PDB file of C-alpha atoms in Angstrom:
ATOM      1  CA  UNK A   1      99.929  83.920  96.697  1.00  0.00           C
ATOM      2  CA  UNK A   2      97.602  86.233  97.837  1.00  0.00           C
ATOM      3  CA  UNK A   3      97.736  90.102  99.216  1.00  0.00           C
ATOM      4  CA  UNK A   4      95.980  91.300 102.469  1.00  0.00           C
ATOM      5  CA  UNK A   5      95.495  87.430 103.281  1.00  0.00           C
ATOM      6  CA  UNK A   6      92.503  88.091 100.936  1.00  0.00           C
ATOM      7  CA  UNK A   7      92.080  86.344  97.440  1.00  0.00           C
ATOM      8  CA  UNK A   8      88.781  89.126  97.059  1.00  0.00           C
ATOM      9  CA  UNK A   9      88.741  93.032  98.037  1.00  0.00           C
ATOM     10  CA  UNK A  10      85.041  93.400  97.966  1.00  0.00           C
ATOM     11  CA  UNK A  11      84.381  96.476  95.674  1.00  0.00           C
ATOM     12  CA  UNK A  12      81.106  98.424  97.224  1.00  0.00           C
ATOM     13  CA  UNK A  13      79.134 100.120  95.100  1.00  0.00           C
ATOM     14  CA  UNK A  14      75.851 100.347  97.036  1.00  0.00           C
ATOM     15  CA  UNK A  15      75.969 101.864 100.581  1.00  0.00           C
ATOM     16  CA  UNK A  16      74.333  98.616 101.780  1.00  0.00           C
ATOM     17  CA  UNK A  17      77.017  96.848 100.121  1.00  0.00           C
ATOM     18  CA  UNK A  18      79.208  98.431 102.207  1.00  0.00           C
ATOM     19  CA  UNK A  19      77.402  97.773 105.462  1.00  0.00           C
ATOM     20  CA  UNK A  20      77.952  93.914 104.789  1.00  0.00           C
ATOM     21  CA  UNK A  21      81.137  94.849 104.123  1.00  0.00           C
ATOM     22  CA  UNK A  22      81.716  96.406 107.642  1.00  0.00           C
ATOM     23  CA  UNK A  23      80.317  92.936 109.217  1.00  0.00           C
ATOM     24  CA  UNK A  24      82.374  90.853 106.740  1.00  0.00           C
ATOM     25  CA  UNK A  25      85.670  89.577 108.152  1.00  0.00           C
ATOM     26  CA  UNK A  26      87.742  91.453 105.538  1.00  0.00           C
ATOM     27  CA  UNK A  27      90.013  94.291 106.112  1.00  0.00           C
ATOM     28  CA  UNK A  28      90.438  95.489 103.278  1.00  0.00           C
ATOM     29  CA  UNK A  29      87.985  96.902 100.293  1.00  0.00           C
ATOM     30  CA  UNK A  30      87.446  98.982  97.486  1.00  0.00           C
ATOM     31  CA  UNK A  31      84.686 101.762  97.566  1.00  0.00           C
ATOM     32  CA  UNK A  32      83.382 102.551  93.905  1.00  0.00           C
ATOM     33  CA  UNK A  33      80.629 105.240  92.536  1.00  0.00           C
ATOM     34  CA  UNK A  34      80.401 107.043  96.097  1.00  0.00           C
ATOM     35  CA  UNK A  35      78.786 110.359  96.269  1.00  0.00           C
ATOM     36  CA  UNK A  36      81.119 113.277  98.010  1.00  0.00           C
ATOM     37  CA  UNK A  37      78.836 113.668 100.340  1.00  0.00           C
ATOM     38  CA  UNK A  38      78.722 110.570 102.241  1.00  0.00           C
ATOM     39  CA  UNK A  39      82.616 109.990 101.987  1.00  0.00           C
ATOM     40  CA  UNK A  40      83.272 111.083 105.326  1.00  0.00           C
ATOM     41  CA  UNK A  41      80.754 109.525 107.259  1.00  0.00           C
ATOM     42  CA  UNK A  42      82.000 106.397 105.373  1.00  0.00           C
ATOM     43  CA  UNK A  43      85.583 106.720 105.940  1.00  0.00           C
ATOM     44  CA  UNK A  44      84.662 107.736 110.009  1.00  0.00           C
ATOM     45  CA  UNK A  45      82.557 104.065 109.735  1.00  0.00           C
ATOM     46  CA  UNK A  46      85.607 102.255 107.895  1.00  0.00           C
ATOM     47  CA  UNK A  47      88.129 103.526 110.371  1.00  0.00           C
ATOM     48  CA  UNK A  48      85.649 102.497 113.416  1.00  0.00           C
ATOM     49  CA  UNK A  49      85.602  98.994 112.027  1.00  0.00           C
ATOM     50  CA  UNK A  50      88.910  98.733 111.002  1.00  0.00           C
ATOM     51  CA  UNK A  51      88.788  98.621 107.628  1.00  0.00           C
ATOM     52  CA  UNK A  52      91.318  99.628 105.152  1.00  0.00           C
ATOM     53  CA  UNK A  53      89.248 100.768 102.083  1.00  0.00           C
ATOM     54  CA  UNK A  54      91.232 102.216  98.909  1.00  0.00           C
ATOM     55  CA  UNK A  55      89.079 105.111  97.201  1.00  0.00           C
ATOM     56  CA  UNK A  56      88.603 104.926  93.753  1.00  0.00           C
ATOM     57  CA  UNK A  57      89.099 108.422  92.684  1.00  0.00           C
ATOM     58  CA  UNK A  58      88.021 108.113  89.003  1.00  0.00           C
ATOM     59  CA  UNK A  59      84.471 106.994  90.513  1.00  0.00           C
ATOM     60  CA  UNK A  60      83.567 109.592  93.156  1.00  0.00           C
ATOM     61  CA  UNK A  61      80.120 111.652  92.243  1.00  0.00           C
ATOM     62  CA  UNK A  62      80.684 115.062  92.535  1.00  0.00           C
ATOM     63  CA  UNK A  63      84.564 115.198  93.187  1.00  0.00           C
ATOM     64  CA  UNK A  64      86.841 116.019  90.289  1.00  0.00           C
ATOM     65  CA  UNK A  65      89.794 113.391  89.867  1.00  0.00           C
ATOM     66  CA  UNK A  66      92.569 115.634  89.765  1.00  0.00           C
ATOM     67  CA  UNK A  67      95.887 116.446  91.917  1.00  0.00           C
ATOM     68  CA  UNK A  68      93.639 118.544  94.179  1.00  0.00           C
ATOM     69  CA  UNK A  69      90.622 116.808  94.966  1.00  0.00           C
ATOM     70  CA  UNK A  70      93.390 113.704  95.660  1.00  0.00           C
ATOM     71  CA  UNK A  71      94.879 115.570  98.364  1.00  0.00           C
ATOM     72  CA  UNK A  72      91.832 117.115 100.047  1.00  0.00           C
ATOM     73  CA  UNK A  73      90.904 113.126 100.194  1.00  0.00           C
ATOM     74  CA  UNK A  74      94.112 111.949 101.608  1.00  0.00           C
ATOM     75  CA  UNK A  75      94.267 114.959 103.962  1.00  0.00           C
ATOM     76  CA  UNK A  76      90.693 114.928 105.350  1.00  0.00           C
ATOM     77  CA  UNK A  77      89.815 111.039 104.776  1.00  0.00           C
ATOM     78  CA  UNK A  78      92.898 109.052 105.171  1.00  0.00           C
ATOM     79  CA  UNK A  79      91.802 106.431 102.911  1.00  0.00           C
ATOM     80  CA  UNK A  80      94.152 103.438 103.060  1.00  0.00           C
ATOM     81  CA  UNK A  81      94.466 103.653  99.182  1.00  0.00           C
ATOM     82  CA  UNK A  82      93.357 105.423  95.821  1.00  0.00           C
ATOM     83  CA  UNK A  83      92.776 103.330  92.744  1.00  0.00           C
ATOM     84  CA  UNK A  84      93.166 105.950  89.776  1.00  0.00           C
ATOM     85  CA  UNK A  85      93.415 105.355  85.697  1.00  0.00           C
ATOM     86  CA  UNK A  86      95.242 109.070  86.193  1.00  0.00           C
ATOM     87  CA  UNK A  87      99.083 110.012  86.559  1.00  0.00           C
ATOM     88  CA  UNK A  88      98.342 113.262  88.605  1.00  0.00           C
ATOM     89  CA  UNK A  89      96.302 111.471  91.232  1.00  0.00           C
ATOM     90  CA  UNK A  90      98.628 108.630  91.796  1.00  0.00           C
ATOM     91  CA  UNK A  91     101.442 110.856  92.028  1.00  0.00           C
ATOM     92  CA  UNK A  92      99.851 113.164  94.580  1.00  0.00           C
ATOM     93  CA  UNK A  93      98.839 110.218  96.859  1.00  0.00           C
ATOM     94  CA  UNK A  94     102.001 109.222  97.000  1.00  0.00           C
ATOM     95  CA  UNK A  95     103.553 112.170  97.757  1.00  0.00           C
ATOM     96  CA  UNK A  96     100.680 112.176 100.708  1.00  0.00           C
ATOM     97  CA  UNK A  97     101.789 108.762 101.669  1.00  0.00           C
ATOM     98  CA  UNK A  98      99.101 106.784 100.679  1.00  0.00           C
ATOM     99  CA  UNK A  99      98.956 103.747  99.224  1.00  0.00           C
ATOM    100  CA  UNK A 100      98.023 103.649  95.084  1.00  0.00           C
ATOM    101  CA  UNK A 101      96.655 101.322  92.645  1.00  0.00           C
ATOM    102  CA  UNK A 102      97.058 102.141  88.950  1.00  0.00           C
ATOM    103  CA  UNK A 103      94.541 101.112  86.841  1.00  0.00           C
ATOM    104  CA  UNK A 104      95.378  99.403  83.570  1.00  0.00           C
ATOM    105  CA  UNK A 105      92.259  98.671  80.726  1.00  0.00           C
ATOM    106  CA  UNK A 106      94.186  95.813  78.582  1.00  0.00           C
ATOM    107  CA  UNK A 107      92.821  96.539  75.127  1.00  0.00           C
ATOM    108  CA  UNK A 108      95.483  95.836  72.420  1.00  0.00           C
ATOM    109  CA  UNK A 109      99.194  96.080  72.442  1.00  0.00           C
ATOM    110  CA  UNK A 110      99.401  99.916  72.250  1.00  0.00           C
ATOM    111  CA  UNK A 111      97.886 100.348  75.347  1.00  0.00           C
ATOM    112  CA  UNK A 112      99.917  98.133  77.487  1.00  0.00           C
ATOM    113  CA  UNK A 113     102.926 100.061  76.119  1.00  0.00           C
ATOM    114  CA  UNK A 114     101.770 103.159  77.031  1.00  0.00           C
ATOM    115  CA  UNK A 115     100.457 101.512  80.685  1.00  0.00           C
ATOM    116  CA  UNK A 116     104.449 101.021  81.050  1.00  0.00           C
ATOM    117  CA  UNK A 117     105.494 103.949  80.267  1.00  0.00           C
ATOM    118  CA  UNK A 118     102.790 105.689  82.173  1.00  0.00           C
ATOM    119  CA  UNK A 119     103.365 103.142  85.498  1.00  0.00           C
ATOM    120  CA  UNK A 120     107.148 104.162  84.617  1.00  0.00           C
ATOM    121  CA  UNK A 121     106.925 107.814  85.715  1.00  0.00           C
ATOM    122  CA  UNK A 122     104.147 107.381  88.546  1.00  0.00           C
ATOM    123  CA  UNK A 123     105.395 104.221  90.607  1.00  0.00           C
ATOM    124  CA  UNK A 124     101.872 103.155  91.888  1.00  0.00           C
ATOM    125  CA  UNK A 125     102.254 100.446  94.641  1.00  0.00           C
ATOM    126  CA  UNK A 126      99.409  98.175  92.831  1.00  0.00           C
ATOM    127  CA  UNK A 127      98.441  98.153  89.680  1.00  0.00           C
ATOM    128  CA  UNK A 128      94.779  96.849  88.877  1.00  0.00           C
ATOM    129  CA  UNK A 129      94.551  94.770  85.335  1.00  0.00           C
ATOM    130  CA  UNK A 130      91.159  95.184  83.598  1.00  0.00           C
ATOM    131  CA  UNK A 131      89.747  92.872  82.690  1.00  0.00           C
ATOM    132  CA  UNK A 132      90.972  90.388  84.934  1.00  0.00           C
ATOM    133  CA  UNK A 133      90.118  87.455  82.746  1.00  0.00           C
ATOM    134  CA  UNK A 134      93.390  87.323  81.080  1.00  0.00           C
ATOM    135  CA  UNK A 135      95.782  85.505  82.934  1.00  0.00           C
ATOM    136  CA  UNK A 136      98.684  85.656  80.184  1.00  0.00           C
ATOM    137  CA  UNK A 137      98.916  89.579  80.327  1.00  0.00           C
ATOM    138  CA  UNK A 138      98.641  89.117  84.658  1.00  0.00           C
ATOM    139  CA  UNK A 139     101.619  87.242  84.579  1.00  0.00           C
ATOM    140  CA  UNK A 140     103.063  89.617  81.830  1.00  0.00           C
ATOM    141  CA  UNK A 141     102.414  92.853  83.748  1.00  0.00           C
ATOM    142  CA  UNK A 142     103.527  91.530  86.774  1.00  0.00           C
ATOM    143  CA  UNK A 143     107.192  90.396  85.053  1.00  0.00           C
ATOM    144  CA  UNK A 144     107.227  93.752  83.037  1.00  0.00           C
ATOM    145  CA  UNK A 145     106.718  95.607  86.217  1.00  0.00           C
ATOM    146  CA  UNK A 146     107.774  94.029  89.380  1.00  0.00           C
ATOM    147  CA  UNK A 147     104.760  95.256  90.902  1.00  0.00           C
ATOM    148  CA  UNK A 148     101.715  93.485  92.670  1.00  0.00           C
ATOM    149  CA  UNK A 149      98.956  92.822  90.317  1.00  0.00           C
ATOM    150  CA  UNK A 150      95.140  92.517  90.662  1.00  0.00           C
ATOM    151  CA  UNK A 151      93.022  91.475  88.315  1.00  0.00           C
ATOM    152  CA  UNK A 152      89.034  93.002  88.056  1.00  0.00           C
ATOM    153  CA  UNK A 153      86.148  93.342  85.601  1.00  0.00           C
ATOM    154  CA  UNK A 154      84.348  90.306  84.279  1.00  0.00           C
ATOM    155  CA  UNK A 155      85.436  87.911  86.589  1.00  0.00           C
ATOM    156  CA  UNK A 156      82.220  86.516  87.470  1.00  0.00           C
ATOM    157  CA  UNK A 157      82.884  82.508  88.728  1.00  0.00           C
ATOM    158  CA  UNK A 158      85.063  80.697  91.188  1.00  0.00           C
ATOM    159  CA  UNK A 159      87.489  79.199  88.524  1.00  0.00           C
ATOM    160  CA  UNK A 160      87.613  82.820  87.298  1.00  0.00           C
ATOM    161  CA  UNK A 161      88.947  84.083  90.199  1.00  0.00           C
ATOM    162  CA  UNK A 162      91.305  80.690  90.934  1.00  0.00           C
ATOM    163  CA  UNK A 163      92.910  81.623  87.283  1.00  0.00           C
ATOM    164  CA  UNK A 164      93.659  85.028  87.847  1.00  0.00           C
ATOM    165  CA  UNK A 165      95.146  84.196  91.217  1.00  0.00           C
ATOM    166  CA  UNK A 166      97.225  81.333  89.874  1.00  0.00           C
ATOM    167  CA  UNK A 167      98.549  83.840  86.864  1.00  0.00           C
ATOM    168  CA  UNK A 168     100.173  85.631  89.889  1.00  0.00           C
ATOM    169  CA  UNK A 169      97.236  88.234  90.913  1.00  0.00           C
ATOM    170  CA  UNK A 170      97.608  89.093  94.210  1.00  0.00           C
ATOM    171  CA  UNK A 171      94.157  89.574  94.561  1.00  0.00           C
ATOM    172  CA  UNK A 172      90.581  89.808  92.749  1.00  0.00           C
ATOM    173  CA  UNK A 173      88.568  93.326  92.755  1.00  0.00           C
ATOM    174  CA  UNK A 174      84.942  92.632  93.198  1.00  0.00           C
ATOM    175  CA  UNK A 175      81.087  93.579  93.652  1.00  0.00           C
ATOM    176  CA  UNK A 176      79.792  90.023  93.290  1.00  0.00           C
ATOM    177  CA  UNK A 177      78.896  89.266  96.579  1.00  0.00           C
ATOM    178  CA  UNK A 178      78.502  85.777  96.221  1.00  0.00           C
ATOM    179  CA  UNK A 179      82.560  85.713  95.319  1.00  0.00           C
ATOM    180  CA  UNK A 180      82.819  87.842  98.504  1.00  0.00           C
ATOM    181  CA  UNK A 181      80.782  85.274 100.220  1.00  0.00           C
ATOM    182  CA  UNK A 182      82.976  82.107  98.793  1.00  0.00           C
ATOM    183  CA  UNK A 183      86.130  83.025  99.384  1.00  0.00           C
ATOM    184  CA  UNK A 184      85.624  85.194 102.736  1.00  0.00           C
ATOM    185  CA  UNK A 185      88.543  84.971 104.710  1.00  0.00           C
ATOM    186  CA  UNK A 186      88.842  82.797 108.009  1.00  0.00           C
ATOM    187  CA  UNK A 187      86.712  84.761 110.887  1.00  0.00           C
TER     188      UNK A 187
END
């Protein structure tokens, strides 16, 4: 089952990604490697069009990822969500009422222990499973943590994207446009 009504949150990384993102009939999206500067005239443009983008924090040019810079972007932006690989940023957009998604890089055993114990203390609303080709550990961290999953990095085809899901992602993060373009959501 899906999240948003979306089985893709396009991930922009390109600011003419994110116009065809605007256009696109999904709501909601991920903005990656965005320059400070031209975060507010994208989150003015997002909010005109309706579109709930979540921020990732870890990514922004020029903005240190840290408790601070997370709430001068929750205060003055209003993102929907922030995507973060960092305790201190999820915690703070929570506190700010915004929604998080905690990143999780699944590279042997010791780091999914210490992705527990980490998703323990902050309580992220999402977590994000990298990379997303792994259905086993989807439906693992999904058990182990009652949470919503989605699965990103290296998913690159349609059965790709069909395996995560069925391994109980919620939803696929995504720059391929051509995935955007397959699985866009009914206009």
């Amino acid at each position: 089952m899906t999240y948003f009504g979306q089985k893709i949150l396009p991930s922009v990384r390109k600011l003419e990604d994110f116009e065809k993102m605007l256009k696109s009939p999904y709501e909601y999206g991920v903005l990656l490697e965005m320059h400070v500067s031209r975060l507010k005239a994208v989150y003015e443009l997002a909010h005109r069009y309706d579109k709930k983008m979540f921020l990732h924090m870890d990514l922004v040019q020029g903005l240190k990822n840290d408790e601070y810079a997370t709430e001068y972007v929750c205060q003055e932006l209003k993102p929907y969500g922030v995507i973060s690989t960092k305790a201190s940023v999820i915690v703070k957009a929570r506190q700010k009422k915004v929604k998080t998604m905690q990143r999780m890089f699944l590279l042997d055993s010791s780091s999914l222990e210490k992705s527990y114990q980490l998703m323990e203390r902050t309580q992220p609303d999402y977590i994000e499973v990298l990379p997303g080709l792994m259905p086993k550990y989807i439906e693992e961290v999904k058990r182990q943590t009652g949470k919503l999953v989605f699965a990103g990095g290296l998913i690159d085809t349609v059965e790709e994207v069909e395996q995560a899901i069925a391994a109980g992602a919620s939803s696929i993060t995504t720059s391929n446009k051509e995935l955007w373009k397959y699985f866009e959501p009914n206009k």
